[in-house]
Amino acid sequence: MHEVNVGRKSLADYRSIVPKELMTEIDELGERLKGRQVLHVNATAFGGGVAEILYTLVPLVSDIGLEAHWQILTAPQEFYNVTKSFHNGLQGHAVEFPAESRALYEEVCRANAAELTRPYDFVVIHDPQPLAIRDFVTRSQDRSTWWIWRCHIDTSTPDKGLYDYLLPSINRYDAAVYTLADYVPQGLTVPVREIAPTIDPLAPKNMKLSPEDATYIVRQFGIDVERPLLLQVSRFDPWKDPLGVVDVYRAVKAKHPDVQLALVGSMASDDPEGWDYLERVIAYVGGDPDVFILSNLDNVGSVEINAFQSHADVIMQKSTREGFGLTVAEGLWKGRPVIGGDVGGIPLQIEDGVTGYLVSSAAECAERCLQIMDDPVRHHRMALLGKEKVRREFLTPRLLRDDLRLFADLEEGKIGA
Ligand code: UDP
């Protein structure tokens, strides 16, 4: 496994942003858990929501007096083909899972487990890729560690064969954490906590950018900043429905010929399907000069994402399945109007017609885009209500508090209560 260097962050910097009671509770929990050793394990340090969360959470846990580490799996490329099929299977697709795939999965988890040579008080394993590590940890490695499986995806209707295979591994943990109680599949015997993810308001992706700076950055990618811009930021993945977003754009363009679309999507190192799907999206767009398909390969990093989200007239997250959808919270935090697919964790963040819109089809989404473009003032007010909801519920200190509560409750035998 490789340790990810997360640098340092200070919780004090968040005090003026989030509710005071939250900070007081974190201080108390930090005092109780001082000196505890925490390890987070996931599959990638780049791309996707989990990496995004850990870059902030891990240094903040250390800042309050625990010792937190983050390690990523070491695995050959074929392993990620197998675990991408896990991801699809857990989200409801029928998947093949032949014996050789099982053997590879188990071998990688076994080899990574062998590298856990020092004791921790809490080990948090994220998502299915490293799930089976727990199965291969020997008694001498384990000591008094509490094991937590953190599932970020919607596993409410998993492929049965795959799920039957993974379930015993999940049940070997001391606790499982899901974004929504609805995602917890049948047959789990471990205690479950419901904890939604959060975004970091002070990270380069979410810190305040002036409208002038945002415009300046967006213009460098060829966007005409005088004309309206629709935006979706997400991996090139069918569940994120970028083709549906292109349909929305076309329907909007029929009424507003000056509209532009930016599809900004990183290529995560653990997502081998991303490249093929990117090709499909490019072909579907068919060379339309008002559609901009950009990724980290075009040098789009966090600040550029921030600029696009701060500048866009309408932000979409038109997913058809979504664990949580950090991009929704990111868009709302910028005070921009956001339209989300009415799935998964998106309705946790958007109250339809109050803080944004929830949609179930491209036609509905296009209709909402047109309403936003025709009445930006009213929709800006809605977006500010959305921003306030994010401030109260979806910024990193709330996640830190919930994780610390879970740790304290495990130690005190209160989990499940
Ligand atoms: N993201 C990014 N660059 C991109 C595309 C996505 O930095 O080109 C980030 C995005 O801003 C968000 C995360 O990746 O922070 C995606 O998280 P989300 O929960 O929306 O989806 P996931 O990829 O985890 O399914």
Short mmCIF file of C-alpha atoms and ligand atoms in Angstrom, two decimals:
data_model
loop_
_atom_site.label_atom_id
_atom_site.label_comp_id
_atom_site.label_asym_id
_atom_site.label_seq_id
_atom_site.Cartn_x
_atom_site.Cartn_y
_atom_site.Cartn_z
CA MET A 1 0.00 0.00 0.00
CA HIS A 2 1.09 3.59 -0.53
CA GLU A 3 0.70 6.33 2.03
CA VAL A 4 -0.92 9.50 0.65
CA ASN A 5 0.67 12.69 1.86
CA VAL A 6 -2.20 14.99 2.78
CA GLY A 7 -0.26 17.91 4.25
CA ARG A 8 -1.75 19.86 7.14
CA LYS A 9 -5.03 21.61 7.81
CA SER A 10 -6.29 23.47 10.82
CA LEU A 11 -9.80 23.04 12.19
CA ALA A 12 -9.64 26.57 13.58
CA ASP A 13 -9.92 27.89 10.02
CA TYR A 14 -13.45 26.44 9.80
CA ARG A 15 -14.78 27.99 13.02
CA SER A 16 -16.23 31.07 11.38
CA ILE A 17 -17.98 29.03 8.67
CA VAL A 18 -19.91 26.23 10.37
CA PRO A 19 -22.35 26.26 13.33
CA LYS A 20 -20.74 26.84 16.73
CA GLU A 21 -22.35 23.81 18.43
CA LEU A 22 -20.73 21.56 15.86
CA MET A 23 -17.28 22.87 16.70
CA THR A 24 -17.91 22.47 20.45
CA GLU A 25 -18.90 18.84 19.96
CA ILE A 26 -15.80 18.19 17.83
CA ASP A 27 -13.61 19.70 20.55
CA GLU A 28 -15.17 17.40 23.17
CA LEU A 29 -14.86 14.29 21.01
CA GLY A 30 -11.28 15.20 20.06
CA GLU A 31 -10.41 15.41 23.75
CA ARG A 32 -11.91 11.96 24.40
CA LEU A 33 -10.16 10.31 21.46
CA LYS A 34 -6.76 12.01 21.74
CA GLY A 35 -3.85 9.89 20.55
CA ARG A 36 -5.96 7.26 18.76
CA GLN A 37 -4.44 5.88 15.56
CA VAL A 38 -6.72 5.94 12.52
CA LEU A 39 -6.14 4.46 9.07
CA HIS A 40 -8.27 5.10 5.98
CA VAL A 41 -7.83 2.79 2.98
CA ASN A 42 -9.25 3.26 -0.52
CA ALA A 43 -8.35 2.53 -4.12
CA THR A 44 -7.24 5.86 -5.54
CA ALA A 45 -5.74 9.15 -4.48
CA PHE A 46 -7.07 10.89 -7.53
CA GLY A 47 -10.48 11.25 -9.14
CA GLY A 48 -13.89 10.66 -7.65
CA GLY A 49 -15.50 11.65 -4.42
CA VAL A 50 -13.68 9.46 -1.89
CA ALA A 51 -10.26 10.92 -2.62
CA GLU A 52 -11.83 14.34 -2.49
CA ILE A 53 -13.16 13.71 1.02
CA LEU A 54 -10.03 12.11 2.44
CA TYR A 55 -7.71 14.94 1.40
CA THR A 56 -9.53 17.12 3.92
CA LEU A 57 -10.80 14.70 6.54
CA VAL A 58 -7.48 12.98 7.24
CA PRO A 59 -5.45 16.14 8.07
CA LEU A 60 -8.30 17.51 10.20
CA VAL A 61 -8.46 14.30 12.26
CA SER A 62 -4.74 14.70 12.91
CA ASP A 63 -5.15 18.37 13.71
CA ILE A 64 -7.45 17.63 16.64
CA GLY A 65 -5.03 15.25 18.29
CA LEU A 66 -5.58 11.79 16.78
CA GLU A 67 -3.02 10.34 14.38
CA ALA A 68 -4.60 9.75 10.97
CA HIS A 69 -3.17 8.02 7.92
CA TRP A 70 -4.46 7.34 4.44
CA GLN A 71 -3.17 4.50 2.31
CA ILE A 72 -4.16 3.39 -1.16
CA LEU A 73 -4.17 -0.14 -2.46
CA THR A 74 -1.38 -1.46 -4.61
CA ALA A 75 -2.88 -3.51 -7.44
CA PRO A 76 -2.35 -4.43 -11.09
CA GLN A 77 -4.57 -2.78 -13.72
CA GLU A 78 -6.76 -5.89 -14.20
CA PHE A 79 -7.81 -5.58 -10.57
CA TYR A 80 -9.59 -2.30 -11.37
CA ASN A 81 -11.51 -3.99 -14.20
CA VAL A 82 -12.77 -6.48 -11.63
CA THR A 83 -13.64 -3.85 -9.04
CA LYS A 84 -15.34 -1.61 -11.62
CA SER A 85 -17.63 -4.54 -12.27
CA PHE A 86 -18.22 -4.67 -8.49
CA HIS A 87 -19.19 -1.03 -8.61
CA ASN A 88 -21.62 -1.61 -11.47
CA GLY A 89 -22.96 -4.81 -9.90
CA LEU A 90 -23.54 -3.21 -6.51
CA GLN A 91 -25.37 -0.35 -8.23
CA GLY A 92 -27.75 -2.83 -9.84
CA HIS A 93 -26.30 -4.10 -13.14
CA ALA A 94 -26.08 -7.84 -13.77
CA VAL A 95 -22.35 -8.63 -13.79
CA GLU A 96 -20.11 -11.59 -14.55
CA PHE A 97 -17.79 -12.55 -11.75
CA PRO A 98 -15.77 -15.58 -12.89
CA ALA A 99 -13.43 -17.63 -10.70
CA GLU A 100 -10.29 -15.90 -12.06
CA SER A 101 -11.70 -12.50 -11.08
CA ARG A 102 -12.39 -13.77 -7.57
CA ALA A 103 -8.88 -15.15 -7.33
CA LEU A 104 -7.35 -11.85 -8.43
CA TYR A 105 -9.53 -9.84 -6.05
CA GLU A 106 -8.65 -12.03 -3.10
CA GLU A 107 -4.97 -12.13 -3.97
CA VAL A 108 -4.72 -8.31 -4.08
CA CYS A 109 -6.60 -7.93 -0.79
CA ARG A 110 -4.43 -10.61 0.83
CA ALA A 111 -1.21 -8.93 -0.33
CA ASN A 112 -2.35 -5.51 0.85
CA ALA A 113 -3.51 -6.90 4.21
CA ALA A 114 -0.03 -8.32 4.74
CA GLU A 115 1.32 -4.78 4.62
CA LEU A 116 -0.70 -3.71 7.64
CA THR A 117 2.13 -4.32 10.01
CA ARG A 118 1.42 -1.75 12.71
CA PRO A 119 -1.62 -1.53 14.96
CA TYR A 120 -4.38 1.05 14.59
CA ASP A 121 -7.33 1.82 16.83
CA PHE A 122 -9.68 2.37 13.88
CA VAL A 123 -9.35 1.18 10.31
CA VAL A 124 -11.84 2.64 7.84
CA ILE A 125 -12.04 0.75 4.55
CA HIS A 126 -13.74 2.66 1.76
CA ASP A 127 -15.89 1.01 -0.90
CA PRO A 128 -15.67 -2.52 -2.33
CA GLN A 129 -12.14 -2.44 -3.77
CA PRO A 130 -10.32 -2.99 -0.43
CA LEU A 131 -13.30 -4.59 1.37
CA ALA A 132 -11.81 -8.09 1.67
CA ILE A 133 -8.62 -6.84 3.33
CA ARG A 134 -10.37 -7.48 6.63
CA ASP A 135 -10.67 -11.18 5.73
CA PHE A 136 -6.93 -11.56 5.47
CA VAL A 137 -5.81 -9.73 8.57
CA THR A 138 -4.21 -12.14 10.98
CA ARG A 139 -4.93 -12.17 14.68
CA SER A 140 -1.47 -10.81 15.55
CA GLN A 141 -1.98 -7.84 13.20
CA ASP A 142 -5.47 -7.16 14.46
CA ARG A 143 -5.01 -6.52 18.19
CA SER A 144 -7.76 -4.21 19.38
CA THR A 145 -8.59 -2.51 16.10
CA TRP A 146 -12.15 -1.48 15.30
CA TRP A 147 -12.94 -2.15 11.66
CA ILE A 148 -15.36 0.07 9.76
CA TRP A 149 -16.55 -0.41 6.18
CA ARG A 150 -17.53 2.88 4.57
CA CYS A 151 -19.74 2.35 1.54
CA HIS A 152 -20.15 5.39 -0.72
CA ILE A 153 -22.33 3.82 -3.37
CA ASP A 154 -25.99 2.97 -3.67
CA THR A 155 -26.15 -0.76 -2.92
CA SER A 156 -29.89 -1.01 -2.43
CA THR A 157 -30.46 -3.37 -5.40
CA PRO A 158 -27.18 -5.23 -5.91
CA ASP A 159 -26.48 -8.05 -8.36
CA LYS A 160 -27.36 -11.08 -6.22
CA GLY A 161 -24.42 -13.34 -7.07
CA LEU A 162 -21.90 -10.59 -6.40
CA TYR A 163 -23.62 -9.50 -3.22
CA ASP A 164 -23.78 -13.04 -1.84
CA TYR A 165 -20.04 -13.22 -2.39
CA LEU A 166 -19.28 -9.88 -0.68
CA LEU A 167 -21.74 -10.10 2.22
CA PRO A 168 -19.66 -12.34 4.53
CA SER A 169 -16.75 -9.90 4.15
CA ILE A 170 -18.95 -6.95 5.10
CA ASN A 171 -20.32 -8.82 8.09
CA ARG A 172 -16.82 -9.31 9.45
CA TYR A 173 -16.58 -5.57 10.21
CA ASP A 174 -17.55 -3.94 13.51
CA ALA A 175 -19.66 -1.29 11.77
CA ALA A 176 -20.75 -0.28 8.30
CA VAL A 177 -21.41 3.30 7.24
CA TYR A 178 -23.77 4.17 4.40
CA THR A 179 -24.72 7.53 2.94
CA LEU A 180 -28.40 6.65 3.24
CA ALA A 181 -30.24 4.01 5.26
CA ASP A 182 -32.03 3.07 2.00
CA TYR A 183 -28.73 1.78 0.60
CA VAL A 184 -28.34 -0.92 3.21
CA PRO A 185 -29.06 -4.23 1.52
CA GLN A 186 -30.71 -7.26 3.12
CA GLY A 187 -28.66 -9.64 5.18
CA LEU A 188 -26.28 -7.29 6.94
CA THR A 189 -25.58 -8.29 10.53
CA VAL A 190 -23.13 -5.49 11.39
CA PRO A 191 -24.42 -2.32 13.05
CA VAL A 192 -25.02 0.44 10.51
CA ARG A 193 -24.57 4.20 10.70
CA GLU A 194 -25.98 6.66 8.19
CA ILE A 195 -23.47 9.42 7.44
CA ALA A 196 -23.60 11.63 4.36
CA PRO A 197 -20.36 12.94 2.84
CA THR A 198 -19.30 16.57 2.83
CA ILE A 199 -17.22 19.08 0.88
CA ASP A 200 -14.34 21.23 2.07
CA PRO A 201 -15.27 24.93 1.87
CA LEU A 202 -11.62 25.98 2.11
CA ALA A 203 -10.16 23.66 -0.52
CA PRO A 204 -9.08 25.28 -3.80
CA LYS A 205 -12.15 23.67 -5.41
CA ASN A 206 -14.59 25.42 -3.11
CA MET A 207 -12.91 28.53 -1.76
CA LYS A 208 -14.37 31.87 -2.70
CA LEU A 209 -13.40 33.03 -6.18
CA SER A 210 -14.38 36.48 -7.36
CA PRO A 211 -16.67 36.52 -10.41
CA GLU A 212 -13.86 38.25 -12.33
CA ASP A 213 -11.35 35.53 -11.48
CA ALA A 214 -13.83 32.78 -12.37
CA THR A 215 -14.59 34.45 -15.69
CA TYR A 216 -10.91 34.92 -16.43
CA ILE A 217 -10.18 31.23 -15.89
CA VAL A 218 -13.21 29.93 -17.81
CA ARG A 219 -12.41 32.18 -20.78
CA GLN A 220 -9.02 30.47 -21.12
CA PHE A 221 -10.81 27.26 -22.14
CA GLY A 222 -12.49 28.97 -25.09
CA ILE A 223 -15.84 29.63 -23.40
CA ASP A 224 -17.57 32.80 -24.57
CA VAL A 225 -18.19 34.40 -21.19
CA GLU A 226 -20.84 36.75 -22.60
CA ARG A 227 -23.07 33.79 -23.48
CA PRO A 228 -24.91 31.40 -21.13
CA LEU A 229 -23.14 28.27 -19.94
CA LEU A 230 -24.62 24.95 -18.80
CA LEU A 231 -22.25 22.72 -16.85
CA GLN A 232 -21.90 19.17 -15.61
CA VAL A 233 -18.78 18.16 -13.68
CA SER A 234 -18.38 14.41 -13.30
CA ARG A 235 -16.48 11.32 -14.31
CA PHE A 236 -17.26 9.96 -17.79
CA ASP A 237 -19.54 7.24 -16.53
CA PRO A 238 -22.93 6.10 -17.85
CA TRP A 239 -24.53 6.53 -14.39
CA LYS A 240 -23.73 10.25 -14.60
CA ASP A 241 -25.65 10.39 -17.90
CA PRO A 242 -23.47 12.81 -19.90
CA LEU A 243 -25.33 11.79 -23.09
CA GLY A 244 -28.57 12.86 -21.41
CA VAL A 245 -26.91 16.17 -20.56
CA VAL A 246 -26.10 16.67 -24.26
CA ASP A 247 -29.80 16.04 -25.03
CA VAL A 248 -30.74 18.67 -22.46
CA TYR A 249 -28.33 21.14 -24.02
CA ARG A 250 -29.79 20.49 -27.50
CA ALA A 251 -33.34 21.07 -26.25
CA VAL A 252 -32.27 24.30 -24.54
CA LYS A 253 -30.35 25.42 -27.62
CA ALA A 254 -33.50 25.12 -29.72
CA LYS A 255 -34.88 28.05 -27.68
CA HIS A 256 -31.63 29.81 -26.70
CA PRO A 257 -29.26 29.40 -29.66
CA ASP A 258 -26.46 31.19 -27.81
CA VAL A 259 -26.21 28.58 -25.02
CA GLN A 260 -22.97 26.61 -24.47
CA LEU A 261 -22.30 23.38 -22.58
CA ALA A 262 -19.22 22.31 -20.64
CA LEU A 263 -18.80 18.67 -19.66
CA VAL A 264 -15.90 18.55 -17.28
CA GLY A 265 -14.84 15.10 -16.20
CA SER A 266 -11.71 13.73 -14.62
CA MET A 267 -10.29 10.35 -15.53
CA ALA A 268 -9.98 8.46 -12.26
CA SER A 269 -7.11 5.99 -12.12
CA ASP A 270 -9.41 3.23 -10.81
CA ASP A 271 -12.01 3.69 -13.56
CA PRO A 272 -10.91 1.83 -16.70
CA GLU A 273 -14.28 2.36 -18.44
CA GLY A 274 -13.84 6.13 -18.38
CA TRP A 275 -11.74 6.29 -21.55
CA ASP A 276 -14.19 4.34 -23.72
CA TYR A 277 -17.07 6.30 -22.42
CA LEU A 278 -15.30 9.59 -23.07
CA GLU A 279 -14.96 8.51 -26.72
CA ARG A 280 -18.70 7.80 -26.85
CA VAL A 281 -19.51 11.22 -25.46
CA ILE A 282 -17.20 12.93 -27.98
CA ALA A 283 -18.84 11.00 -30.84
CA TYR A 284 -22.32 11.87 -29.56
CA VAL A 285 -21.50 15.58 -29.44
CA GLY A 286 -20.36 15.34 -33.04
CA GLY A 287 -18.03 18.33 -33.14
CA ASP A 288 -20.54 20.97 -31.95
CA PRO A 289 -18.30 24.02 -31.34
CA ASP A 290 -20.46 25.18 -28.41
CA VAL A 291 -19.88 21.98 -26.42
CA PHE A 292 -16.65 21.84 -24.43
CA ILE A 293 -15.46 18.45 -23.21
CA LEU A 294 -12.66 18.96 -20.75
CA SER A 295 -10.78 16.86 -18.25
CA ASN A 296 -7.67 16.80 -16.13
CA LEU A 297 -5.88 16.00 -19.40
CA ASP A 298 -6.69 19.58 -20.47
CA ASN A 299 -5.18 20.80 -17.24
CA VAL A 300 -8.50 21.21 -15.48
CA GLY A 301 -7.66 20.98 -11.80
CA SER A 302 -9.49 22.02 -8.66
CA VAL A 303 -9.28 25.76 -9.19
CA GLU A 304 -10.58 25.40 -12.74
CA ILE A 305 -13.51 23.27 -11.53
CA ASN A 306 -14.20 25.98 -8.97
CA ALA A 307 -14.15 28.61 -11.73
CA PHE A 308 -16.55 26.63 -13.94
CA GLN A 309 -18.94 26.01 -11.05
CA SER A 310 -18.75 29.66 -9.94
CA HIS A 311 -19.35 30.95 -13.45
CA ALA A 312 -21.98 28.57 -14.90
CA ASP A 313 -25.56 29.80 -15.37
CA VAL A 314 -26.93 26.34 -14.62
CA ILE A 315 -25.15 23.41 -12.99
CA MET A 316 -26.52 19.95 -13.69
CA GLN A 317 -25.88 16.60 -12.09
CA LYS A 318 -28.19 14.51 -14.19
CA SER A 319 -27.23 11.16 -12.68
CA THR A 320 -29.42 8.09 -13.00
CA ARG A 321 -27.75 6.52 -9.93
CA GLU A 322 -25.72 8.48 -7.43
CA GLY A 323 -24.26 7.57 -4.05
CA PHE A 324 -24.25 11.16 -2.86
CA GLY A 325 -23.06 13.51 -5.59
CA LEU A 326 -20.47 15.86 -4.12
CA THR A 327 -20.75 17.98 -7.24
CA VAL A 328 -24.27 18.98 -6.15
CA ALA A 329 -23.03 20.34 -2.82
CA GLU A 330 -20.12 22.00 -4.65
CA GLY A 331 -22.49 23.75 -7.06
CA LEU A 332 -24.86 24.88 -4.31
CA TRP A 333 -21.92 26.14 -2.26
CA LYS A 334 -21.01 28.44 -5.16
CA GLY A 335 -24.54 29.89 -4.96
CA ARG A 336 -25.35 28.75 -8.50
CA PRO A 337 -28.67 27.19 -9.57
CA VAL A 338 -28.38 23.39 -9.51
CA ILE A 339 -30.55 20.74 -11.18
CA GLY A 340 -30.02 17.16 -10.07
CA GLY A 341 -31.35 13.74 -11.01
CA ASP A 342 -33.95 12.65 -8.47
CA VAL A 343 -31.84 9.72 -7.31
CA GLY A 344 -29.63 8.56 -4.44
CA GLY A 345 -28.09 11.28 -2.30
CA ILE A 346 -29.14 14.16 -4.54
CA PRO A 347 -32.56 14.71 -2.89
CA LEU A 348 -30.75 14.95 0.47
CA GLN A 349 -29.13 18.09 -0.88
CA ILE A 350 -31.75 19.65 -3.16
CA GLU A 351 -35.25 20.41 -2.00
CA ASP A 352 -37.18 20.46 -5.26
CA GLY A 353 -38.42 23.94 -6.14
CA VAL A 354 -36.90 25.43 -2.98
CA THR A 355 -33.11 25.13 -3.19
CA GLY A 356 -32.87 23.79 -6.76
CA TYR A 357 -34.69 21.29 -8.96
CA LEU A 358 -34.92 17.51 -9.08
CA VAL A 359 -35.60 15.92 -12.45
CA SER A 360 -36.22 12.47 -13.90
CA SER A 361 -35.82 13.04 -17.64
CA ALA A 362 -33.88 15.13 -20.15
CA ALA A 363 -37.09 16.94 -21.16
CA GLU A 364 -37.82 17.93 -17.56
CA CYS A 365 -34.22 19.00 -17.07
CA ALA A 366 -34.28 21.16 -20.21
CA GLU A 367 -37.52 22.77 -19.03
CA ARG A 368 -35.89 23.67 -15.70
CA CYS A 369 -32.78 25.04 -17.45
CA LEU A 370 -35.00 27.35 -19.50
CA GLN A 371 -36.85 28.55 -16.40
CA ILE A 372 -33.55 29.33 -14.68
CA MET A 373 -32.18 31.18 -17.70
CA ASP A 374 -35.39 33.18 -18.04
CA ASP A 375 -35.49 34.26 -14.37
CA PRO A 376 -31.95 34.33 -12.97
CA VAL A 377 -32.79 36.60 -10.03
CA ARG A 378 -35.40 34.28 -8.50
CA HIS A 379 -33.15 31.29 -9.07
CA HIS A 380 -30.18 33.00 -7.50
CA ARG A 381 -32.29 33.44 -4.35
CA MET A 382 -33.13 29.74 -4.41
CA ALA A 383 -29.47 28.88 -4.84
CA LEU A 384 -28.55 30.93 -1.79
CA LEU A 385 -31.00 28.88 0.28
CA GLY A 386 -29.20 25.81 -1.08
CA LYS A 387 -25.88 27.30 -0.05
CA GLU A 388 -27.14 27.78 3.50
CA LYS A 389 -28.27 24.14 3.65
CA VAL A 390 -24.78 23.06 2.56
CA ARG A 391 -23.24 25.29 5.22
CA ARG A 392 -25.31 23.63 7.93
CA GLU A 393 -25.17 20.03 6.77
CA PHE A 394 -22.56 19.26 4.14
CA LEU A 395 -19.25 20.86 5.11
CA THR A 396 -16.31 18.76 6.37
CA PRO A 397 -16.56 19.52 10.11
CA ARG A 398 -19.96 17.77 10.17
CA LEU A 399 -18.40 14.62 8.70
CA LEU A 400 -15.51 14.88 11.13
CA ARG A 401 -18.00 15.08 14.02
CA ASP A 402 -19.96 12.06 12.77
CA ASP A 403 -16.82 9.95 12.31
CA LEU A 404 -15.54 10.86 15.78
CA ARG A 405 -18.93 10.03 17.27
CA LEU A 406 -18.78 6.65 15.60
CA PHE A 407 -15.28 6.00 16.98
CA ALA A 408 -16.30 7.04 20.49
CA ASP A 409 -19.49 4.98 20.34
CA LEU A 410 -17.58 1.89 19.19
CA GLU A 411 -15.19 2.22 22.11
CA GLU A 412 -18.03 2.75 24.54
CA GLY A 413 -20.12 -0.13 23.19
CA LYS A 414 -22.83 2.25 22.02
CA ILE A 415 -22.84 1.43 18.33
CA GLY A 416 -26.16 0.22 17.06
CA ALA A 417 -27.92 2.26 19.74
N1 UDP B 1 -14.18 16.03 -10.10
C1 UDP B 1 -13.02 16.71 -10.44
N2 UDP B 1 -12.68 16.87 -11.72
C2 UDP B 1 -13.43 16.39 -12.71
C3 UDP B 1 -14.61 15.66 -12.39
C4 UDP B 1 -14.95 15.49 -11.07
O1 UDP B 1 -12.32 17.20 -9.55
O2 UDP B 1 -13.06 16.57 -13.86
C5 UDP B 1 -14.56 15.92 -8.70
C6 UDP B 1 -15.84 16.66 -8.39
O3 UDP B 1 -15.61 18.03 -8.28
C7 UDP B 1 -16.26 15.98 -7.10
C8 UDP B 1 -15.76 14.55 -7.29
O4 UDP B 1 -14.78 14.59 -8.33
O5 UDP B 1 -15.59 16.55 -6.01
C9 UDP B 1 -16.88 13.63 -7.74
O6 UDP B 1 -17.64 13.25 -6.64
P1 UDP B 1 -19.12 12.76 -6.79
O7 UDP B 1 -19.61 12.39 -5.43
O8 UDP B 1 -19.93 13.83 -7.49
O9 UDP B 1 -19.08 11.52 -7.75
P2 UDP B 1 -18.18 10.17 -7.79
O10 UDP B 1 -17.15 10.43 -8.84
O11 UDP B 1 -17.62 9.94 -6.43
O12 UDP B 1 -19.16 9.12 -8.23
#
